[in-house]
Coordinates of C-alpha atoms and ligand atoms in Angstrom, one line a residue:
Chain A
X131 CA 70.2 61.5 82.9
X132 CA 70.6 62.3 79.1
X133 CA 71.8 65.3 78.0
X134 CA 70.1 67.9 77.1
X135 CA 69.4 67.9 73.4
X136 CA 68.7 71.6 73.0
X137 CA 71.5 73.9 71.2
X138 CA 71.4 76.2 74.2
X139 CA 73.7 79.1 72.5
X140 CA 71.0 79.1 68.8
X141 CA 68.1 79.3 70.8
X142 CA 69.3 82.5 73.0
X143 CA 70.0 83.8 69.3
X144 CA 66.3 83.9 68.8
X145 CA 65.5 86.1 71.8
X146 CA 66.9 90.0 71.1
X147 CA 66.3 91.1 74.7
X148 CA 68.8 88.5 76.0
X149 CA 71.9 90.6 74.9
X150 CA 71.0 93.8 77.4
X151 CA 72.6 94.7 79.6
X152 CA 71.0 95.7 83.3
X153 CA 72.9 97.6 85.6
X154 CA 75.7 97.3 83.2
X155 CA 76.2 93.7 83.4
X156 CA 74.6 90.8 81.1
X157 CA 70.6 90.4 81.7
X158 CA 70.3 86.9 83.4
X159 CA 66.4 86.3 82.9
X160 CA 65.1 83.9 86.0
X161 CA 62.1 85.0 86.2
X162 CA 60.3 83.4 83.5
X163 CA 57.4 81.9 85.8
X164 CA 56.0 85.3 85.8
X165 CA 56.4 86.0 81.8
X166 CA 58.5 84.7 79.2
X167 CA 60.9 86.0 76.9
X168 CA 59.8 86.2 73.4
X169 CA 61.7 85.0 70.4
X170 CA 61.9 87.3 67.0
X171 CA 59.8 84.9 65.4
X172 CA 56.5 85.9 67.9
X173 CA 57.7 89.3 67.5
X174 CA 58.0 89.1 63.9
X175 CA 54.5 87.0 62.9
X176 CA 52.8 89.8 65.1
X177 CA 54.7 93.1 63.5
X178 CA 53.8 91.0 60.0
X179 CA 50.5 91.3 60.6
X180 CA 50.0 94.5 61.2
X181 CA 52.3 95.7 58.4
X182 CA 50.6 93.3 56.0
X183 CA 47.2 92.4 57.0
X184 CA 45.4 94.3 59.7
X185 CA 42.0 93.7 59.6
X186 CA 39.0 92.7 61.9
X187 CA 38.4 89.0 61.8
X188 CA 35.3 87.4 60.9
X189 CA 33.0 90.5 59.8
X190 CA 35.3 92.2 56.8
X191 CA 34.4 90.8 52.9
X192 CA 37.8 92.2 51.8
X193 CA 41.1 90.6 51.3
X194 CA 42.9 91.4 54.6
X195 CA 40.0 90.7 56.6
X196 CA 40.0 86.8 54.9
X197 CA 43.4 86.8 55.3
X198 CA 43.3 87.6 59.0
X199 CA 40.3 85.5 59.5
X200 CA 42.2 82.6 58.5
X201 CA 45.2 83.4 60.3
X202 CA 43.1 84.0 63.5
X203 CA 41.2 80.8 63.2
X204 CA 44.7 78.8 61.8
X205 CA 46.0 79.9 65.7
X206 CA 43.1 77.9 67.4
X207 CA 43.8 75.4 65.3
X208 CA 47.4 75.1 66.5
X209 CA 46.6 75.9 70.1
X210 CA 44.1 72.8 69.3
X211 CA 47.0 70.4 68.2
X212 CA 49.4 71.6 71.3
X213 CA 47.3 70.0 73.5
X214 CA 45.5 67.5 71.9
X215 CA 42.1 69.0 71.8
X216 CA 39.6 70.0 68.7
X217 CA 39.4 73.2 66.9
X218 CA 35.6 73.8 68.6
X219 CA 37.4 73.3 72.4
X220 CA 39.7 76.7 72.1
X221 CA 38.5 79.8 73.4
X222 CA 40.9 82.9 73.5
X223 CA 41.0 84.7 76.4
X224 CA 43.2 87.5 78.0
X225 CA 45.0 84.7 80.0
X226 CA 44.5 82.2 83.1
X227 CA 42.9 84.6 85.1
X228 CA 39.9 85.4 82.8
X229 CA 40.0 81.9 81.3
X230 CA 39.2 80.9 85.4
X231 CA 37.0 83.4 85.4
X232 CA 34.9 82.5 82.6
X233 CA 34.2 79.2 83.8
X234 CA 34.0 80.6 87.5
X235 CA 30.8 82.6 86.1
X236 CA 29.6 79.8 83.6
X237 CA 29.6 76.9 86.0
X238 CA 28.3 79.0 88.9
X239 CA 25.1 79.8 87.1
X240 CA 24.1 76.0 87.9
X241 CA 24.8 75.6 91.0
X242 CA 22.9 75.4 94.5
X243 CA 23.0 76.9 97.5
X244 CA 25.2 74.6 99.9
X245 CA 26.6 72.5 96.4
X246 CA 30.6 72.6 97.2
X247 CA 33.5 73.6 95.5
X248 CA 37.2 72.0 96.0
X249 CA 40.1 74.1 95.6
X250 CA 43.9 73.4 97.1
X251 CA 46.0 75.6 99.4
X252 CA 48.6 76.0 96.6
X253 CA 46.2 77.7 94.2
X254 CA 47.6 81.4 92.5
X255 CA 44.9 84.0 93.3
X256 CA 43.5 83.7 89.7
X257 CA 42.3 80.5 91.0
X258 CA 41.6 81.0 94.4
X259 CA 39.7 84.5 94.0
X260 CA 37.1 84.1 91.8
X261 CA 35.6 81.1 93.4
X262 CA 36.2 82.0 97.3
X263 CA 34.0 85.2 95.7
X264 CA 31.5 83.5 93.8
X265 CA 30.9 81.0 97.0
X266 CA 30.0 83.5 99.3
X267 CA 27.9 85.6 97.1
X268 CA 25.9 82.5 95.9
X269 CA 26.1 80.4 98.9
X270 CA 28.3 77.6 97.9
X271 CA 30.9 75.8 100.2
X272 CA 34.7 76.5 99.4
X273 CA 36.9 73.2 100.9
X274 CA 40.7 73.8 100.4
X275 CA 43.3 69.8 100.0
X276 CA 46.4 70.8 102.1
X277 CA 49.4 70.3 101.5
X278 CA 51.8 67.9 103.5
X279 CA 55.6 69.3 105.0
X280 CA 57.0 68.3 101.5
X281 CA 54.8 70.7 99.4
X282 CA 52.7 68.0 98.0
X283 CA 48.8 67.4 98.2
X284 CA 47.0 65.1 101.3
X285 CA 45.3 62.8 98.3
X286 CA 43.6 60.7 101.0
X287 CA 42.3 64.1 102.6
X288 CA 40.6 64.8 98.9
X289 CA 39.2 61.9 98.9
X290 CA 37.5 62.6 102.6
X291 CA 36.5 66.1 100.6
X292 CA 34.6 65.1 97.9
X293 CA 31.1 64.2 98.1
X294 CA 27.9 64.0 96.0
X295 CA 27.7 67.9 96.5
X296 CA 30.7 68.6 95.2
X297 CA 30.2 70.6 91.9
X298 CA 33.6 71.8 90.5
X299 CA 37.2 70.6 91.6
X300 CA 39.5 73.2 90.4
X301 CA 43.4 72.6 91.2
X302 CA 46.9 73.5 89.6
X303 CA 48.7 71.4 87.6
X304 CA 52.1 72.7 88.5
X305 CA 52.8 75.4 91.5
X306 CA 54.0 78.4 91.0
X307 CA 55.9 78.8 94.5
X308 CA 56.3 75.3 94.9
X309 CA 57.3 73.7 92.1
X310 CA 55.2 70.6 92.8
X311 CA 53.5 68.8 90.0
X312 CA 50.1 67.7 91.2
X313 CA 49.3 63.8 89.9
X314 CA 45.9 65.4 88.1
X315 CA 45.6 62.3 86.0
X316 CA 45.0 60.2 89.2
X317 CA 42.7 63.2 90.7
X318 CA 40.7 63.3 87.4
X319 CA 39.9 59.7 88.1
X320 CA 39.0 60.4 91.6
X321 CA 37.2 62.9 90.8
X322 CA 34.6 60.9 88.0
X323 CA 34.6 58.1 90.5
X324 CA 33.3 60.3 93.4
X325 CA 31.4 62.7 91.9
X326 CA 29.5 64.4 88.9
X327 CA 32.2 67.6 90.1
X328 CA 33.4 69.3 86.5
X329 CA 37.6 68.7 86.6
X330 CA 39.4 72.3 86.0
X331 CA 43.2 72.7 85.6
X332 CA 45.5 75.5 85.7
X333 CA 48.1 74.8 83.4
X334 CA 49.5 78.4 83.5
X335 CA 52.8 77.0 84.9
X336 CA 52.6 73.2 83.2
X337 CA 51.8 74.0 79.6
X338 CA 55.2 76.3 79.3
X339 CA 57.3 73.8 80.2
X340 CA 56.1 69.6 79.7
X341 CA 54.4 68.1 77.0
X342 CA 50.3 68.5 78.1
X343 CA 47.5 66.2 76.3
X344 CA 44.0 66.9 77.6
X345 CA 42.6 63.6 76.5
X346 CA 45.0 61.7 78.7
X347 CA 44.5 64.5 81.5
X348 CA 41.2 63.6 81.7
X349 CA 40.1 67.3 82.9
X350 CA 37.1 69.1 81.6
X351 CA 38.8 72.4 81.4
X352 CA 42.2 73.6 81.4
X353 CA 43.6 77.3 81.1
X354 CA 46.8 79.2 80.3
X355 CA 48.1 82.2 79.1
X356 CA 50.5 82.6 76.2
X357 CA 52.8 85.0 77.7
X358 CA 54.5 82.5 80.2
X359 CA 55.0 80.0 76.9
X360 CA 57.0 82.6 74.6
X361 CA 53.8 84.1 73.0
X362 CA 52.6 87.6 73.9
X363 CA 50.9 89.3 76.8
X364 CA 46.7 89.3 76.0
X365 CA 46.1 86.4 75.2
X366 CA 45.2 83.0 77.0
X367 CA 43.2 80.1 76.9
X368 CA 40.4 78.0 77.9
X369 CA 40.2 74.3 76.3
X370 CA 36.5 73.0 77.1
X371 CA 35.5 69.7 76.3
X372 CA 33.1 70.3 73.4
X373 CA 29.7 68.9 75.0
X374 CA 30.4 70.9 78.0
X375 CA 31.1 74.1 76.2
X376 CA 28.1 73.4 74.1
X377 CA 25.6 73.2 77.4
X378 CA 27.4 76.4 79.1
X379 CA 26.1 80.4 79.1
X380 CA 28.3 82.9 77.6
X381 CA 30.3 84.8 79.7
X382 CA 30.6 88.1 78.0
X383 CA 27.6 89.0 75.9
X384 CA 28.5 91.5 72.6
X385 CA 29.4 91.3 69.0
X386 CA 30.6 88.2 67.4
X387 CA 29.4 85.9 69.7
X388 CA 26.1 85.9 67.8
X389 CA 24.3 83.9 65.6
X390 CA 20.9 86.6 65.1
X391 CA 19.6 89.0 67.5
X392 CA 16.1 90.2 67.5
X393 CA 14.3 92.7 69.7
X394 CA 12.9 89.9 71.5
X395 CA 16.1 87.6 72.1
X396 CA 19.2 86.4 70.7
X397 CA 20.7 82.6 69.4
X398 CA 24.5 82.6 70.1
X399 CA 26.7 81.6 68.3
X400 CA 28.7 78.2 67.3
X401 CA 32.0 77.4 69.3
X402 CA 34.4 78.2 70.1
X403 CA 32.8 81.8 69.2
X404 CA 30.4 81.8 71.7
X405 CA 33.0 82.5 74.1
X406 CA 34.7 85.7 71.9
X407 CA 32.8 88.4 72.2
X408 CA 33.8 91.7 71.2
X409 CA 36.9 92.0 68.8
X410 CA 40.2 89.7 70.1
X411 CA 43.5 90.1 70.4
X412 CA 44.1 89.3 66.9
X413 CA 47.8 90.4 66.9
X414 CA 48.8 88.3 70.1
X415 CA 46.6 85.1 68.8
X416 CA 48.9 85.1 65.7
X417 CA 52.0 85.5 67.9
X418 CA 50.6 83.0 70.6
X419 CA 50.5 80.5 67.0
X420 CA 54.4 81.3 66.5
X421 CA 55.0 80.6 70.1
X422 CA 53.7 77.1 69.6
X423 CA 55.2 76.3 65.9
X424 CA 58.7 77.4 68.6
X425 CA 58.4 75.6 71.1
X426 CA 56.9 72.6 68.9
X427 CA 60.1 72.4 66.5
X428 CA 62.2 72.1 69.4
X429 CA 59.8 69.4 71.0
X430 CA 58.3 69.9 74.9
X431 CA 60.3 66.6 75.8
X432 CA 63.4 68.7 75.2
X433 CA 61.6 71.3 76.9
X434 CA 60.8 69.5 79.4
X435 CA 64.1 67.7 80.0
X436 CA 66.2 71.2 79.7
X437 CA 64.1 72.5 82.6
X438 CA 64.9 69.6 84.9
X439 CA 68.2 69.8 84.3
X440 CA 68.7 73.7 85.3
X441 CA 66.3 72.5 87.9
X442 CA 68.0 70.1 90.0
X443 CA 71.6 72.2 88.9
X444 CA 70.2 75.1 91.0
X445 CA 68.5 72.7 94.1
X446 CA 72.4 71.3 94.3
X447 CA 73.9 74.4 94.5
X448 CA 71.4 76.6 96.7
X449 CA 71.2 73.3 99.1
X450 CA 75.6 73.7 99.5
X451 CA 74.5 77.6 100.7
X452 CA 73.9 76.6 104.7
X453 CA 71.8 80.4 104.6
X454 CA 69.2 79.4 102.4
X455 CA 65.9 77.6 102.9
X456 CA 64.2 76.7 100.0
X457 CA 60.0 75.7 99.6
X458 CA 58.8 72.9 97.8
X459 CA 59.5 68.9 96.6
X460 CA 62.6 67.4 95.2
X461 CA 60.6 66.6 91.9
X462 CA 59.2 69.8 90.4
X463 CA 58.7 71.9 87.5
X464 CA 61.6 74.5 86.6
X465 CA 61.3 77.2 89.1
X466 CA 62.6 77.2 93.0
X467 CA 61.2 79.2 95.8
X468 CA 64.2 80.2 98.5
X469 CA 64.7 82.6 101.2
X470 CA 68.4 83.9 102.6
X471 CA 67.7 83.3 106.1
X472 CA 66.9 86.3 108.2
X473 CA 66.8 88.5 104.8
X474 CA 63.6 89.8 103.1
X475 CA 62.5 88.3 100.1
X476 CA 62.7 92.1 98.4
X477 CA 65.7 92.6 99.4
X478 CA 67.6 89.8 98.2
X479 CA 65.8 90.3 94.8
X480 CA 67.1 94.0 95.1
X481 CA 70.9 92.9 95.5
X482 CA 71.0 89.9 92.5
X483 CA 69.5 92.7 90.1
X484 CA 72.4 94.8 91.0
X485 CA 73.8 91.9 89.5
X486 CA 71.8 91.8 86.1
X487 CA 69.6 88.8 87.8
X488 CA 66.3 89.6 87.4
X489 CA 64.0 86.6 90.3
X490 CA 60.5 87.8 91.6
X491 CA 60.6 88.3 95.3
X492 CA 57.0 88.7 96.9
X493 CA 54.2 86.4 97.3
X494 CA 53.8 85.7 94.0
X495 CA 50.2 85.7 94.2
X496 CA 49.6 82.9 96.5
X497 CA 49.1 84.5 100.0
X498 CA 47.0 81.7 101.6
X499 CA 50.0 79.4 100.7
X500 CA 53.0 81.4 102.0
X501 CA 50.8 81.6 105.1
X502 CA 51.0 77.9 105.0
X503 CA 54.4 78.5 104.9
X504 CA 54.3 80.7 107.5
X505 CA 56.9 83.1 106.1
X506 CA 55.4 86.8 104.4
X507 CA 57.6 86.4 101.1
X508 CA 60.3 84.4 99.2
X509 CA 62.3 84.9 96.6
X510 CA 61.7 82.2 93.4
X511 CA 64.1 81.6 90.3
X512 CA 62.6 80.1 87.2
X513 CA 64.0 78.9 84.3
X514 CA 62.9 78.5 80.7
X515 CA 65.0 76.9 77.4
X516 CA 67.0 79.8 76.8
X517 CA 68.7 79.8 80.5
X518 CA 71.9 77.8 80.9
X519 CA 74.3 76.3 84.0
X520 CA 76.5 79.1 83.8
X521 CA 73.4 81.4 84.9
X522 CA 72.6 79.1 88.0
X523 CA 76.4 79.6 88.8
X524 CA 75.9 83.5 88.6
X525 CA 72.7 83.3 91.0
X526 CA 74.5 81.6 94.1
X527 CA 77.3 83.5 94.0
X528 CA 75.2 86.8 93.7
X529 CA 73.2 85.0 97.2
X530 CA 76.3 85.1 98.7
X531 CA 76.5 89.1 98.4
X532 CA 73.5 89.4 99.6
X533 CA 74.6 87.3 102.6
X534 CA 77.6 89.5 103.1
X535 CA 75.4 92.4 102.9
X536 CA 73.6 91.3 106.1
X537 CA 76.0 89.7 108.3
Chain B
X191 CA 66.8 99.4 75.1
X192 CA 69.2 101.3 77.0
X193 CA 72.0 99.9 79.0
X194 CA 70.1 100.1 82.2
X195 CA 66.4 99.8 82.5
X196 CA 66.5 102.2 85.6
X197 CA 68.8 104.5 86.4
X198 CA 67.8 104.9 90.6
X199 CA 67.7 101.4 91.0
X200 CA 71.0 100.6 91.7
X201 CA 70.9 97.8 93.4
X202 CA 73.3 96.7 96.2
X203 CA 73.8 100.5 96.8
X204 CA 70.6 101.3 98.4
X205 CA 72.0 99.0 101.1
X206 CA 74.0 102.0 102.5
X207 CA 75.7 101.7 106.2
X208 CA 73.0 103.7 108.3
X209 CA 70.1 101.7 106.4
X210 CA 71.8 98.6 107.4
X211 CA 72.6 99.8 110.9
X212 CA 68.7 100.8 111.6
X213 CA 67.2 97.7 110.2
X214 CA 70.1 95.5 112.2
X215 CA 69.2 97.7 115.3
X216 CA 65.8 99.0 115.0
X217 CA 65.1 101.8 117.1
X218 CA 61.6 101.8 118.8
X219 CA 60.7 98.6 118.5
X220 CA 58.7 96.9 120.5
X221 CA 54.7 96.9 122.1
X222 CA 53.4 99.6 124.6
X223 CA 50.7 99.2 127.1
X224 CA 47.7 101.2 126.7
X225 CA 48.5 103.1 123.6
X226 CA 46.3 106.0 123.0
X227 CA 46.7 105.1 119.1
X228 CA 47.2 102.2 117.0
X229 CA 47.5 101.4 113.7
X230 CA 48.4 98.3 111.0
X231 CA 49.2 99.2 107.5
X232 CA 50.1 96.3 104.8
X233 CA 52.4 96.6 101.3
X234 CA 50.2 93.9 99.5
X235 CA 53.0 93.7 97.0
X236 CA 55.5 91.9 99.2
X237 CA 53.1 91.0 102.5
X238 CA 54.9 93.0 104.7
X239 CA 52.7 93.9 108.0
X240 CA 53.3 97.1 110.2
X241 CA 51.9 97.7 113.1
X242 CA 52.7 101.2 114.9
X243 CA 51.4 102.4 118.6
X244 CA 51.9 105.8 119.8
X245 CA 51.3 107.4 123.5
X246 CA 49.9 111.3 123.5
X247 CA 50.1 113.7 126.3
X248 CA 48.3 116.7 125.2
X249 CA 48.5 116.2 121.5
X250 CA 52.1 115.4 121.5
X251 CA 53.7 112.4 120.7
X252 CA 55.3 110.9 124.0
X253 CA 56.0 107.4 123.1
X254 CA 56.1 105.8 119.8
X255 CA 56.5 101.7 119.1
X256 CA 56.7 99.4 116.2
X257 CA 56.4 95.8 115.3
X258 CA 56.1 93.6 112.4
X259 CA 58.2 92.4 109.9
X260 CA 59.2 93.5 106.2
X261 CA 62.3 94.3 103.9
X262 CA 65.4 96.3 105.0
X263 CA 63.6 99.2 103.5
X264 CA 60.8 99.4 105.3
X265 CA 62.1 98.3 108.6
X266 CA 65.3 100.8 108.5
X267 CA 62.4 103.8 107.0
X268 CA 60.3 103.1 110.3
X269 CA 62.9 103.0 112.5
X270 CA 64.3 106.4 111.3
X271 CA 61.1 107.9 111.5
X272 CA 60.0 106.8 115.1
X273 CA 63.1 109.2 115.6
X274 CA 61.4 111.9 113.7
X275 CA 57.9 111.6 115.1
X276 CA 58.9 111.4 118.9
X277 CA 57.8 114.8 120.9
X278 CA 56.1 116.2 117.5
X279 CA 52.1 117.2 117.4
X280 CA 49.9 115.6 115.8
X281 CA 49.7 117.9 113.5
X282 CA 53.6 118.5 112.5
X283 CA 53.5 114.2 112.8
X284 CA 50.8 114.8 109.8
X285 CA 52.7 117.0 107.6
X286 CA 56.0 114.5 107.2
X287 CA 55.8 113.9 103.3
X288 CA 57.0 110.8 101.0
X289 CA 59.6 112.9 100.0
X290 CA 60.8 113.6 103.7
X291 CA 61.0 110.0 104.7
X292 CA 62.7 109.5 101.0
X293 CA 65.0 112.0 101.9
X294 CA 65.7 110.5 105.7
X295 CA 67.2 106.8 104.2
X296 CA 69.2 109.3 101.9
X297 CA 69.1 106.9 99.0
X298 CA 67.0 106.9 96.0
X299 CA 65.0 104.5 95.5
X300 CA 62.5 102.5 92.1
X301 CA 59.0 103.3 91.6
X302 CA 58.9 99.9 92.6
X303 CA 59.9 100.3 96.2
X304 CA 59.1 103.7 97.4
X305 CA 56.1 101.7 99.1
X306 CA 58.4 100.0 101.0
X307 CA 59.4 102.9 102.7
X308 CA 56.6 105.2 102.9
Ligands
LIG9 C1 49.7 78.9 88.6 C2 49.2 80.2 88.0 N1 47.9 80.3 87.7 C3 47.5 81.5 87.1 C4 48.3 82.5 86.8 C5 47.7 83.8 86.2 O1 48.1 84.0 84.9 P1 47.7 85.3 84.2 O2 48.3 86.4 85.0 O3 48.5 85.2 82.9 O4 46.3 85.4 84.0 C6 49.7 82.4 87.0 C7 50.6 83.4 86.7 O5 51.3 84.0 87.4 C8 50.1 81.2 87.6 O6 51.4 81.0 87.9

C-alpha cells in the first residue's frame, strides 16, 4: 500500500481544539463518526461573516445582503462540484436526518396503500424512523435486506425483495457501526432494472471520508450533514436529481420558498429554493463551503487512503487483544466497532477518556442492528485526517486498563 | 477551554473497589416466582434493560430480585440498592432520592451518567 501522502503534523495545525488537554492528558479525538473537528479556516470564514457581512440572503437590496447572497449561493455551488451534481440539485438542510426526512414526506405523498418501501438492517435511526413511521400511518409495507455473519448485505435476498410495488429503496452508503461499504453502484442498477423504486443514499458516513460522484452513483437522492465532514453543526444536505426535485411538493411551506402568493394560492419557487423555506443557516453554509475548499486541497483520495491506513493499523492491533470482539468486514470505511469482552460498552468509553480518548460507546443510533448483533452496546473508534498511528497505539493500550480494571 | 472539560468525570476513578465488587458479585440477582410487583425500566442512551421483581407482605418489601444487563454503574447502583429497599415500606422504598443512590456508589459521577445509576 502507498503511503500516505498527507502531512499529518500541518493538518493537526489547522484544528485549535486538538492541543487540549482532557483529564490532563493530550485530547485523542476518535470519535469523529459522530462530529468532526473543525479547522480555523471553517471557523474563521463563519466568524468573517458575521463580523463583515451579516445579512439575510435573498430579500435585502443593500450591500451585505448581495454580498451574503452570493456567498450563500457560491456554497451550493461548491457543495454542487464536491459531488458532481448541478447548482439546482442542492438543498440545505439541518443535516441527514431532515434531509431523510424531507424526502420521507415528499415521496410519501405519492404513494399507495400496500406500495413498499426497502430499507436494510444497518440503517442509523435517521433512516430507519421516518419511514418505519410514515408506513404505518399511510399503509405502506417496510421490507428490511439483512445482513450476512460478516456485516455485509444478502444482495440476492434484495433482489427476492424488490417488486413492481416497490416505491423507494433507501440504504446507507457506509455503516456507522459497521464499517461496511454497501456496493450502491451495483444496487442502483438493480434497483432501475427491477423497479420504477426512487434510489436514496445516506452518505452521512461516506461523503466525509472517499471521494463521492452522484452521476456514477447512480442514486436519485443522497444526503449528508456537514458536521461529520469538518463543516459546522446545522447544516446538511440533500442532492436531488433536478427532474425529480422539479415534480416533488415542498416540505416546509414559509418565506423564501415562494415565487407569488395570493389569497387564493401560491406558485413556489425555482430550485433548489423550493426546498429553503424560512431563513437558513447562512453562517454554517458559508463554513460548510470552507469545509469542502479543505478537504478538496488535500484531495478525498488522500482522504480516503489516510483513513484506510489508521483503519486496518487499529483492526491489527485490537485483533492481537484476545479480550476484544470487534463488529463488522475486513474492508470498511474508517471507524471500528469493538467490545472488551464481558465489559459494558460505557464503561470502557468511561476508562479510555480517563485517558484523554474520547470513542462513542452506546448504540449509536442503530438499535435494530445491534439487536442483529445481539449485544445492547459497543464501543466504536473513528478516525478522520488529522488522527495518526501513534493515537491507535494510545487506544489499545488504554483497552488494556480497562481489562485490568475488570479482571 | 479549560484543562479539563469536566471536573466529576474522572474517569477510571469512578471504578472504585466496592463498585467493582457489587457489579462482579451482584447481590439480589436473579427471578422470583410469583412476584407481587414487577417492573422493566430502559436507559435508551446506552440500551441497557432492567427488570426488577419485588415480594410484599403487608406493604413491606420481603423479597426483592433483579435481572438484565447494563454498565458497571448501573448494575453495581442496583445491587446496592436491593440492599437498601429490602424490609422497607412502600412508602420509605418511594422516598429514596437520586441523590441517595448517588450518595450509596460514593463516587461522583457526569451529567452524562447519573442515568446509569438512577
Ligand atoms: C449513517 C448515518 N446516517 C445518518 C446520520 C444522522 O446525521 P445527523 O445527525 O447529522 O442528521 C448519521 C449520524 O450519526 C449517520 O452516521
Amino acid at each position: 500500500m502507498p503511503k500516505t501522502m498527507l502531512d499529518i503534523k500541518k493538518i493537526r495545525k489547522d484544528f485549535p481544539i486538538l492541543n487540549i488537554k482532557v483529564n490532563g492528558k493530550p485530547l485523542i479525538y476518535l470519535d469523529n463518526a459522530a462530529t468532526s473537528q473543525k479547522p480555523r479556516q471553517v471557523i474563521g470564514a463563519m466568524a468573517d461573516f458575521y463580523q463583515n457581512y451579516n445579512s439575510n440572503i435573498h430579500r435585502s437590496i443593500h450591500k451585505l445582503g448581495e454580498e451574503a447572497t452570493l456567498a450563500y449561493e457560491k456554497s451550493h455551488k461548491k457543495v454542487a462540484d464536491f459531488i458532481n451534481a448541478d447548482f439546482e440539485e442542492i438543498v440545505f438542510t439541518r443535516g441527514t436526518t431532515e434531509s431523510i426526512n424531507l424526502l420521507a414526506y415528499s415521496l410519501t405523498q405519492e404513494l399507495n396503500q400496500g406500495d413498499e418501501i426497502i430499507i436494510t438492517q444497518m440503517e442509523h435511526h435517521s433512516n430507519f424512523v421516518p419511514w418505519q413511521q410514515l408506513a404505518k400511518k399511510r399503509n405502506l409495507k417496510l421490507k428490511f435486506i439483512e445482513i450476512d455473519g460478516e456485516g455485509k448485505l444478502k444482495l440476492e435476498q434484495f433482489s427476492e425483495l424488490l417488486n413492481k410495488k416497490t416505491k423507494i429503496v433507501s440504504i446507507t452508503h457506509a455503516s456507522n457501526v459497521l464499517g461496511t461499504i454497501n456496493p450502491v453502484e451495483k444496487i442502483a442498477k438493480i434497483v432501475k432494472e427491477k423497479s420504477n423504486a426512487y434510489f436514496i443514499v445516506d452518505g452521512a458516513q461516506s461523503v466525509p471520508h472517499m471521494p463521492v460522484d452522484v452521476k456514477k452513483m447512480g442514486c436519485d437522492f443522497l444526503a449528508f450533514s456537514g458536521h461529520k465532514m469538518l463543516g459546522p453543526t446545522g447544516i446538511g444536505v440533500l442532492y436531488g436529481k433536478k427532474e425529480l426535485l422539479e415534480r416533488m411538493q415542498p416540505f416546509l411551506y414559509g418565506g423564501e420558498m415562494i415565487k407569488e402568493v395570493t389569497f387564493k394560492d401560491t406558485k413556489f419557487n425555482e430550485l433548489p429554493w423550493k426546498f429553503e423555506a424560512g431563513t437558513m443557516n447562512i453562517a454554517e453554509a458559508i463554513g460548510l463551503a470552507a469545509a469542502v475548499d479543505y478537504l478538496g486541497k488535500i484531495g478525498m483520495e488522500n482522504v480516503m487512503r489516510h483513513g484506510k491506513e489508521l483503519t486496518n493499523y487499529c483492526l491489527r492491533r485490537l485483533n492481537e487483544i484476545k479480550e476484544v470482539e470487534i463488529y463488522g468486514p475486513k474492508e470498511r470505511s474508517a471507524l471500528v466497532a469493538f467490545n472488551v469482552r464481558n465489559v459494558h460498552a460505557h464503561d470502557t468509553a468511561t476508562i479510555l477518556d480517563g485517558e484523554g480518548i474520547a470513542v462513542r460507546a452506546g448504540h449509536h443510533c442503530a438499535m435494530p442492528l445491534h439487536s442483529v448483533l445481539g449485544i445492547p452496546a459497543s464501543a466504536r473508534a473513528s478516525f478522520y485526517l488529522y488522527n495518526q498511528k501513534e493515537e491507535i497505539d494510545s487506544l489499545a493500550e488504554a483497552i488494556h486498563k480497562v481489562i485490568k480494571v475488570f479482571k | 477551554m479549560s484543562e479539563s472539560l469536566d471536573p466529576s468525570y474522572i474517569g477510571e476513578g469512578i471504578y472504585k473497589e466496592n463498585i467493582l465488587d457489587h457489579y462482579k458479585h451482584p447481590h439480589n440477582q436473579g427471578q422470583m416466582k410469583n412476584a407481587d410487583i414487577k417492573f422493566t425500566e430502559n436507559n435508551p442512551l446506552c440500551g441497557d434493560v432492567i427488570t426488577v421483581e419485588l415480594k410484599l407482605s403487608r406493604n413491606k418489601i420481603d423479597d426483592i430480585k433483579f435481572m438484565g444487563r447494563g454498565c458497571a454503574i448501573s448494575q453495581s447502583a442496583m445491587s446496592m440498592l436491593s440492599d437498601e429497599l429490602m424490609g422497607k415500606t412502600m412508602q420509605e422504598a418511594k422516598s429514596v432520592t437520586r441523590e441517595k443512590i448517588v450518595e450509596m456508589l460514593g463516587i461522583e459521577i457526569g451529567p452524562v451518567r447519573t442515568k446509569c445509576a438512577t
